C-alpha cells in the first residue's frame, strides 16, 4: 500500500483571489507540512498513536493494526493469526527492544519475529482499552486501562493499582516515567504519582488542592529537568515540577479558549498542544506567548503529537491523517497578493518584529504580525517611480531603516512613524545605484555602482533628520570592480566582496587580496559572513563557498556536500552554523564537523530567490529570512545534524528471511543472499542514495538508489555486507550498517580435511618405507651377526686341531733328528705366524694361501715322507687375482691326509688346480683308512659354511670312490 | 496476638460484613473444592480439600474465600500429609488460606450468562499476604453461580521454604484449581 503525499506547495489562483479581497489583512504564517494517509481497500485506518522505534522507524497504531512508516510507504506488521484485526491504542518499545501493543479490546501483544503475537499472562488481560504502556528504571512495565486502573507487570506477575490502592480515579490515561523512576498517571480526577518500591505501591494524588487547574488530566509530556507539561480537558495546561511537587499555571492559560487538549509535546524548546477542535497550539515559555500554529495542511483536531529524531513534528489528526511538519524550524509567510515575487529584491526583519519588503510598484511594505491577523502597510517614497527598484534594506543600531535604491540613492526611514528623507550628505551616492548597505555600531558601509562609501551617524539618535557624515576612506587598494557587499568583522578588518577581484581585506588601512593566488577559482564574491571562530566565509558566483582562516582557503562545493553552486548568500545562525542559501533550498553547515543539514522541498523550501543579495535578512535571534516560491521563508536554527539513518531491514537466503536464531554461519551450498536496506530520512525519502560493498567480493563501493541487492556467492569465506546512505553523495561522511557472515567450505574441500588426508598418506608412505628399511637393516644385521659368529666359531675350530697334530710331529722329530726338528719348528712357527696374520682377514690372495699350503706340506712331508705328494697346477696370474678364504686349501689338504691312509706302497697324491675357470679344487686319490681321526667332517663343513657367505657359488664336493675332489669358487673382489 | 488469628478474624469479619447486607445479593458456597498439584522431577504430589468456604456479593462485586489447610487430603502418604501440615504450611499456626477482594470487570453476576472475570484481591497462605489477580470463568444459571479458576502459587512468595534435600521432590510453583458452586 502506498501513502499518498498530499503535498500542495503551490498556492492556487483561487486562494489568491480570496486573499486579494482583503488587502490589509494577510494570511497567517504557516509551517510547511505533508500529510499521509494509509490506503486500504475497505476504509482508511484511523491512526491512534505514533511511536518512533529506537532504530528510527515510525510506527502507527491504527484501527487496523500496526503499520511501519519509512517516509514513503506504510507496511503493516501482520498478526500471527492472519485473520485477526484489532484497534491499536498504545505502542511501546521496552528496554529489550521488544515492541508492545495495547488494544482497544484490552488485549495486549508483542511483536516477535515480525509478527504481532498476543500476550496472555496467567492473570488475564484487561477488558478495557489499554491506552498507554511505559516502563520504569527497574524494568517493570506499566499499562493504563481506563475503567480498571493502572496495571504493572513484575517478575511474571501482573498487579492492578486501583482505587483501593489510592488511585484517584479508574479512568486513567497517559503514563509517563519520571526521571526518578516513578510513574505519573493522567486520570479524570487529577494527576497521580505512583511509586513502586520493594513491591509496595504508593499513590499520591495531585489535584486541585495542590494547584491543578482542572480535574481531568488528558496528557503528560516531559519538559526536562524533572518538570512535566500537563494537558487538561478544559483549562489548557500547566507545568508540574516533580521534585518540588509544585504546579505552575502560565498566565496565558487563564482564559483558555482552545478547548480540550489531547496531546502535549515539548519540542524545539516550545510546548506544542494538540487540541480536539482547535488544531495545533504553540506556547513559547520564554515569551509566555500562546498562539495557534498554522500548518500548510488545515488541521482541526489533533489526536496525538510526536517528534522524531530528525527534527520533524508529527501529528495524528482526528481525520485519520498522519502529518509531518517542520514545526518551528521553517515558517512560510505568504504574500498572497502577488502571483510572483520577481519584484522583490529586498527583505528586512526589523527589531520590533516587523517584516519589510516591497511590492510590484516598488512601494515599501511593512508587515506587522498579530495573533489576530497580520497587518500590512504600504509606503510610497515619492522620489521613486514604480521602476526604481529598492535593492537593500538595513536597520541601524538606532532603529532607523536605511533604504538603498537603483538610481535614486539612499533614504532613511523611521520604522514606526514611516517618515523618511533622502540622504544627501553622501554626495557620491546621490541618485546612485546602491548594491548593499551594512554597518556596525555607528558606522554604515554602502556599496554602489558609484563606488563604496563609509558614513557615520549617531546611533542613539532615532530621528530621521539625524545627520549623516561621510567618513574619508582610502579605497585605492580596492580596484575598479564593483563591490557587492561589505563586511565588518568587528575584529579590525573590513572585507569587500568584489566582482572579479576576489575577496579584499582592509586591515587597518592595509589592503590584502584573496584571489587566484590563494587558490580561489572564482573571483566574483557575493556574500560574506564570519563563524564563531572568526573565520571568514564567503560565497562566489559559481564556485560555491570558501572559508578563509587568515592563512589558507578551504573550498566547500558539491564534493563536500553542498547541493548547489547557485548561491544567493550566507548568514551565520545563532548556533554558529553557516546558512547557505541557494536555489534548491538552505544548506546549513556545521562549521566544526563540516556536516550539512538540508532544508529543501521536503521542508517546504522551494524556489528560493537567488537573484538578489538584498533578499536575505537575519533578526536579532539569529533567524534567517529569505524569499521562496510560497512567500517569505523563516529559518529557525536547530542543533544536531540530521543524516539518513541506514538500517539493514532484512537479510534473505533463497527468498527466506534469516532469523537471528539461525546465526551467521552458512554451509557451502547456502550461497544466495538478498539484502534489503533503508536510509530513513522522513523529509525526503526519495532523495536518499545508497552505497554498498560486499567485503570479500568487492573492493569498491557501488552507488545505487535501489533498496535491494542480491548476491550469489560461490567462494566460501568471511563476508561483510556494508551499506551506507547519504543525501548528498558524500558517503564517506555517513554511518554504515553492516552484516557479517561466513560461508563454510564444503566438507571435502576444507583444508583440515585435505591436510588430514595428506598427512595420513605421508604417514602411510613413511611407515612403509621405514618398515622396509627396517626389514632390510634387520636382515643386514642378521647377516652380519651370523657372519661374525660363524667366523668366530670357525676360527676357533681350525686352530686347536692343527696345533695338536703339529706338536705330535714335532715331538717325534725332536728325538729322531734334532736338526730336522729345528727346521720343522721354524717352518711351524712360520706357518703359525702366517695364520695369525691371516686370522682377522676374511680373504687372502691365492698366492698367500699357496705359500701357506707349501709350508704346511713341508711340515707334513716330514711326517709322511714320500708317501705324500702334492702337485700345484695354477696359472701365475691367478695367484694374485684370485682370493680364497684363509686356510681353505690348507684345511682341505689336512682333510685329505686325515681321511686317507698315507703309505709308501700307496702314496697319497693331492693335486691343487683350477677347474672350469672359476673354481679351485683339491683332489686326491682315495685310500681307505682303517682308523678314523677325530673331528671328522667338521673342517669341510667349516669351509662350506664360510664359502656360503663369501660367494654365491657353492663349494662342490665330489666323491666317486676313487678320487675325492673339493672345489671352491674363485673370490675375485673383497667381500664386505 | 497470633498472626493467624488476625487473618482468621479478618476473613470472618468480611463474611459477617457481607452477611449483614441484604441477603439477595450474597451468594455462598454450597459446594467447593480446591485441588493443588506439585509436579517435581522426582515426585508428583496432589491433594484436595472440599472444605472451601466463601461468599460473593454480586452487587458490590466483592468476594471472600477461605479453606482450612488441614483439610487437604490425598498426599502420597500420611507422613507426607503430616509434613505438609507441620513443617510446610504450619497449619497449627496458620490454619487458613484465604483470598478476598473485588472483581475487576463490571459484570452482573446475578444475571444468567458466562463471564470471564478477573478477581483482584489479597491472597494469604502461611500468614503471608500477596496481591493477586486471578482469572476465572463464571457460569450463572438459574440462580446458581459456578466458578472455575486455575492459578499458580509460588511457595517462596509465602515464606514456605523448600529445603535443598527435597528440591527434586517438591515443586517451587504449585498449580491450584478451584471449583465452586454458590447459591443465594
PDB file of N, CA and C in Angstrom, chain A residues 519-572:
ATOM      1  N   UNK A 519      44.366  30.457  -4.430  1.00  0.00           N
ATOM      2  CA  UNK A 519      43.655  29.232  -4.792  1.00  0.00           C
ATOM      3  C   UNK A 519      42.202  29.450  -5.113  1.00  0.00           C
ATOM      4  N   UNK A 520      41.758  30.681  -5.120  1.00  0.00           N
ATOM      5  CA  UNK A 520      40.356  30.970  -5.414  1.00  0.00           C
ATOM      6  C   UNK A 520      40.072  30.676  -6.888  1.00  0.00           C
ATOM      7  N   UNK A 521      38.980  29.988  -7.164  1.00  0.00           N
ATOM      8  CA  UNK A 521      38.690  29.639  -8.550  1.00  0.00           C
ATOM      9  C   UNK A 521      37.678  30.586  -9.183  1.00  0.00           C
ATOM     10  N   UNK A 522      36.988  31.352  -8.373  1.00  0.00           N
ATOM     11  CA  UNK A 522      36.024  32.304  -8.930  1.00  0.00           C
ATOM     12  C   UNK A 522      36.198  33.606  -8.179  1.00  0.00           C
ATOM     13  N   UNK A 523      36.552  34.663  -8.895  1.00  0.00           N
ATOM     14  CA  UNK A 523      36.865  35.919  -8.204  1.00  0.00           C
ATOM     15  C   UNK A 523      35.660  36.812  -7.991  1.00  0.00           C
ATOM     16  N   UNK A 524      34.489  36.317  -8.352  1.00  0.00           N
ATOM     17  CA  UNK A 524      33.304  37.131  -8.114  1.00  0.00           C
ATOM     18  C   UNK A 524      32.686  36.686  -6.794  1.00  0.00           C
ATOM     19  N   UNK A 525      32.800  37.580  -5.812  1.00  0.00           N
ATOM     20  CA  UNK A 525      32.335  37.238  -4.464  1.00  0.00           C
ATOM     21  C   UNK A 525      31.021  37.959  -4.216  1.00  0.00           C
ATOM     22  N   UNK A 526      30.054  37.268  -3.622  1.00  0.00           N
ATOM     23  CA  UNK A 526      28.757  37.876  -3.409  1.00  0.00           C
ATOM     24  C   UNK A 526      28.501  38.253  -1.961  1.00  0.00           C
ATOM     25  N   UNK A 527      28.746  37.285  -1.092  1.00  0.00           N
ATOM     26  CA  UNK A 527      28.255  37.480   0.275  1.00  0.00           C
ATOM     27  C   UNK A 527      29.318  37.032   1.268  1.00  0.00           C
ATOM     28  N   UNK A 528      29.420  37.749   2.398  1.00  0.00           N
ATOM     29  CA  UNK A 528      30.465  37.436   3.382  1.00  0.00           C
ATOM     30  C   UNK A 528      29.834  37.308   4.770  1.00  0.00           C
ATOM     31  N   UNK A 529      30.348  36.372   5.549  1.00  0.00           N
ATOM     32  CA  UNK A 529      29.963  36.314   6.952  1.00  0.00           C
ATOM     33  C   UNK A 529      31.121  35.703   7.737  1.00  0.00           C
ATOM     34  N   UNK A 530      30.983  35.625   9.044  1.00  0.00           N
ATOM     35  CA  UNK A 530      32.060  35.033   9.870  1.00  0.00           C
ATOM     36  C   UNK A 530      31.437  34.007  10.793  1.00  0.00           C
ATOM     37  N   UNK A 531      32.221  32.982  11.164  1.00  0.00           N
ATOM     38  CA  UNK A 531      31.689  31.997  12.105  1.00  0.00           C
ATOM     39  C   UNK A 531      32.138  32.315  13.526  1.00  0.00           C
ATOM     40  N   UNK A 532      31.867  31.423  14.455  1.00  0.00           N
ATOM     41  CA  UNK A 532      32.165  31.712  15.862  1.00  0.00           C
ATOM     42  C   UNK A 532      33.661  31.779  16.138  1.00  0.00           C
ATOM     43  N   UNK A 533      34.470  31.200  15.253  1.00  0.00           N
ATOM     44  CA  UNK A 533      35.916  31.267  15.447  1.00  0.00           C
ATOM     45  C   UNK A 533      36.527  32.426  14.693  1.00  0.00           C
ATOM     46  N   UNK A 534      35.652  33.309  14.200  1.00  0.00           N
ATOM     47  CA  UNK A 534      36.120  34.461  13.436  1.00  0.00           C
ATOM     48  C   UNK A 534      36.796  34.110  12.135  1.00  0.00           C
ATOM     49  N   UNK A 535      36.491  32.954  11.607  1.00  0.00           N
ATOM     50  CA  UNK A 535      36.956  32.662  10.255  1.00  0.00           C
ATOM     51  C   UNK A 535      35.947  33.274   9.305  1.00  0.00           C
ATOM     52  N   UNK A 536      36.441  33.737   8.178  1.00  0.00           N
ATOM     53  CA  UNK A 536      35.575  34.413   7.214  1.00  0.00           C
ATOM     54  C   UNK A 536      35.063  33.405   6.191  1.00  0.00           C
ATOM     55  N   UNK A 537      33.777  33.407   5.990  1.00  0.00           N
ATOM     56  CA  UNK A 537      33.181  32.545   4.970  1.00  0.00           C
ATOM     57  C   UNK A 537      32.588  33.459   3.899  1.00  0.00           C
ATOM     58  N   UNK A 538      32.747  33.061   2.655  1.00  0.00           N
ATOM     59  CA  UNK A 538      32.164  33.870   1.593  1.00  0.00           C
ATOM     60  C   UNK A 538      31.686  32.987   0.460  1.00  0.00           C
ATOM     61  N   UNK A 539      30.719  33.507  -0.286  1.00  0.00           N
ATOM     62  CA  UNK A 539      30.173  32.735  -1.410  1.00  0.00           C
ATOM     63  C   UNK A 539      30.613  33.388  -2.707  1.00  0.00           C
ATOM     64  N   UNK A 540      30.823  32.531  -3.698  1.00  0.00           N
ATOM     65  CA  UNK A 540      31.239  33.033  -5.004  1.00  0.00           C
ATOM     66  C   UNK A 540      30.087  32.896  -5.988  1.00  0.00           C
ATOM     67  N   UNK A 541      30.286  33.471  -7.173  1.00  0.00           N
ATOM     68  CA  UNK A 541      29.196  33.445  -8.154  1.00  0.00           C
ATOM     69  C   UNK A 541      28.878  32.029  -8.600  1.00  0.00           C
ATOM     70  N   UNK A 542      29.919  31.259  -8.901  1.00  0.00           N
ATOM     71  CA  UNK A 542      29.651  29.932  -9.460  1.00  0.00           C
ATOM     72  C   UNK A 542      30.498  28.827  -8.849  1.00  0.00           C
ATOM     73  N   UNK A 543      31.303  29.163  -7.855  1.00  0.00           N
ATOM     74  CA  UNK A 543      32.223  28.128  -7.360  1.00  0.00           C
ATOM     75  C   UNK A 543      31.946  27.716  -5.928  1.00  0.00           C
ATOM     76  N   UNK A 544      30.787  28.062  -5.443  1.00  0.00           N
ATOM     77  CA  UNK A 544      30.458  27.599  -4.100  1.00  0.00           C
ATOM     78  C   UNK A 544      30.972  28.529  -3.016  1.00  0.00           C
ATOM     79  N   UNK A 545      31.342  27.935  -1.904  1.00  0.00           N
ATOM     80  CA  UNK A 545      31.665  28.695  -0.691  1.00  0.00           C
ATOM     81  C   UNK A 545      33.117  28.444  -0.302  1.00  0.00           C
ATOM     82  N   UNK A 546      33.749  29.462   0.259  1.00  0.00           N
ATOM     83  CA  UNK A 546      35.111  29.303   0.770  1.00  0.00           C
ATOM     84  C   UNK A 546      35.157  29.729   2.229  1.00  0.00           C
ATOM     85  N   UNK A 547      36.119  29.152   2.923  1.00  0.00           N
ATOM     86  CA  UNK A 547      36.397  29.599   4.282  1.00  0.00           C
ATOM     87  C   UNK A 547      37.825  30.087   4.310  1.00  0.00           C
ATOM     88  N   UNK A 548      38.012  31.233   4.888  1.00  0.00           N
ATOM     89  CA  UNK A 548      39.365  31.779   4.982  1.00  0.00           C
ATOM     90  C   UNK A 548      39.696  31.948   6.460  1.00  0.00           C
ATOM     91  N   UNK A 549      40.764  31.263   6.913  1.00  0.00           N
ATOM     92  CA  UNK A 549      41.073  31.316   8.340  1.00  0.00           C
ATOM     93  C   UNK A 549      42.206  32.275   8.651  1.00  0.00           C
ATOM     94  N   UNK A 550      42.576  33.100   7.658  1.00  0.00           N
ATOM     95  CA  UNK A 550      43.664  34.045   7.879  1.00  0.00           C
ATOM     96  C   UNK A 550      44.888  33.673   7.078  1.00  0.00           C
ATOM     97  N   UNK A 551      45.041  32.403   6.787  1.00  0.00           N
ATOM     98  CA  UNK A 551      46.200  31.992   6.000  1.00  0.00           C
ATOM     99  C   UNK A 551      45.798  31.219   4.759  1.00  0.00           C
ATOM    100  N   UNK A 552      44.893  30.308   4.894  1.00  0.00           N
ATOM    101  CA  UNK A 552      44.563  29.491   3.712  1.00  0.00           C
ATOM    102  C   UNK A 552      43.056  29.389   3.506  1.00  0.00           C
ATOM    103  N   UNK A 553      42.729  28.921   2.305  1.00  0.00           N
ATOM    104  CA  UNK A 553      41.331  28.783   1.908  1.00  0.00           C
ATOM    105  C   UNK A 553      40.882  27.338   1.976  1.00  0.00           C
ATOM    106  N   UNK A 554      39.684  27.123   2.462  1.00  0.00           N
ATOM    107  CA  UNK A 554      39.063  25.790   2.375  1.00  0.00           C
ATOM    108  C   UNK A 554      37.874  25.926   1.442  1.00  0.00           C
ATOM    109  N   UNK A 555      37.795  25.052   0.465  1.00  0.00           N
ATOM    110  CA  UNK A 555      36.741  25.145  -0.541  1.00  0.00           C
ATOM    111  C   UNK A 555      35.582  24.210  -0.189  1.00  0.00           C
ATOM    112  N   UNK A 556      34.384  24.748  -0.143  1.00  0.00           N
ATOM    113  CA  UNK A 556      33.204  23.910   0.094  1.00  0.00           C
ATOM    114  C   UNK A 556      32.368  23.949  -1.175  1.00  0.00           C
ATOM    115  N   UNK A 557      32.316  22.835  -1.880  1.00  0.00           N
ATOM    116  CA  UNK A 557      31.434  22.811  -3.031  1.00  0.00           C
ATOM    117  C   UNK A 557      30.742  21.457  -3.089  1.00  0.00           C
ATOM    118  N   UNK A 558      30.313  21.036  -4.272  1.00  0.00           N
ATOM    119  CA  UNK A 558      29.477  19.841  -4.361  1.00  0.00           C
ATOM    120  C   UNK A 558      30.124  18.638  -3.720  1.00  0.00           C
ATOM    121  N   UNK A 559      31.430  18.517  -3.894  1.00  0.00           N
ATOM    122  CA  UNK A 559      32.111  17.345  -3.343  1.00  0.00           C
ATOM    123  C   UNK A 559      32.031  17.285  -1.822  1.00  0.00           C
ATOM    124  N   UNK A 560      31.931  18.450  -1.196  1.00  0.00           N
ATOM    125  CA  UNK A 560      31.901  18.460   0.266  1.00  0.00           C
ATOM    126  C   UNK A 560      30.464  18.364   0.775  1.00  0.00           C
ATOM    127  N   UNK A 561      29.508  18.293  -0.147  1.00  0.00           N
ATOM    128  CA  UNK A 561      28.122  18.119   0.275  1.00  0.00           C
ATOM    129  C   UNK A 561      27.224  19.282  -0.050  1.00  0.00           C
ATOM    130  N   UNK A 562      27.755  20.359  -0.610  1.00  0.00           N
ATOM    131  CA  UNK A 562      26.924  21.500  -0.990  1.00  0.00           C
ATOM    132  C   UNK A 562      26.007  21.058  -2.126  1.00  0.00           C
ATOM    133  N   UNK A 563      24.711  21.467  -2.031  1.00  0.00           N
ATOM    134  CA  UNK A 563      23.769  20.964  -3.010  1.00  0.00           C
ATOM    135  C   UNK A 563      23.739  21.755  -4.299  1.00  0.00           C
ATOM    136  N   UNK A 564      24.132  22.986  -4.250  1.00  0.00           N
ATOM    137  CA  UNK A 564      24.061  23.791  -5.468  1.00  0.00           C
ATOM    138  C   UNK A 564      25.103  24.883  -5.410  1.00  0.00           C
ATOM    139  N   UNK A 565      25.592  25.290  -6.584  1.00  0.00           N
ATOM    140  CA  UNK A 565      26.572  26.358  -6.620  1.00  0.00           C
ATOM    141  C   UNK A 565      25.919  27.696  -6.950  1.00  0.00           C
ATOM    142  N   UNK A 566      24.604  27.681  -7.117  1.00  0.00           N
ATOM    143  CA  UNK A 566      23.885  28.903  -7.453  1.00  0.00           C
ATOM    144  C   UNK A 566      23.418  29.538  -6.147  1.00  0.00           C
ATOM    145  N   UNK A 567      24.376  30.208  -5.499  1.00  0.00           N
ATOM    146  CA  UNK A 567      24.145  30.664  -4.126  1.00  0.00           C
ATOM    147  C   UNK A 567      23.802  32.138  -4.108  1.00  0.00           C
ATOM    148  N   UNK A 568      22.801  32.502  -3.306  1.00  0.00           N
ATOM    149  CA  UNK A 568      22.498  33.922  -3.205  1.00  0.00           C
ATOM    150  C   UNK A 568      23.250  34.566  -2.055  1.00  0.00           C
ATOM    151  N   UNK A 569      23.408  33.832  -0.959  1.00  0.00           N
ATOM    152  CA  UNK A 569      24.131  34.464   0.143  1.00  0.00           C
ATOM    153  C   UNK A 569      24.350  33.521   1.297  1.00  0.00           C
ATOM    154  N   UNK A 570      25.048  34.046   2.319  1.00  0.00           N
ATOM    155  CA  UNK A 570      25.386  33.270   3.516  1.00  0.00           C
ATOM    156  C   UNK A 570      25.034  34.065   4.749  1.00  0.00           C
ATOM    157  N   UNK A 571      24.642  33.337   5.778  1.00  0.00           N
ATOM    158  CA  UNK A 571      24.482  34.000   7.081  1.00  0.00           C
ATOM    159  C   UNK A 571      24.985  33.021   8.130  1.00  0.00           C
ATOM    160  N   UNK A 572      25.332  33.526   9.281  1.00  0.00           N
ATOM    161  CA  UNK A 572      25.706  32.642  10.389  1.00  0.00           C
ATOM    162  C   UNK A 572      24.563  32.651  11.390  1.00  0.00           C
TER     163      UNK A 572
END
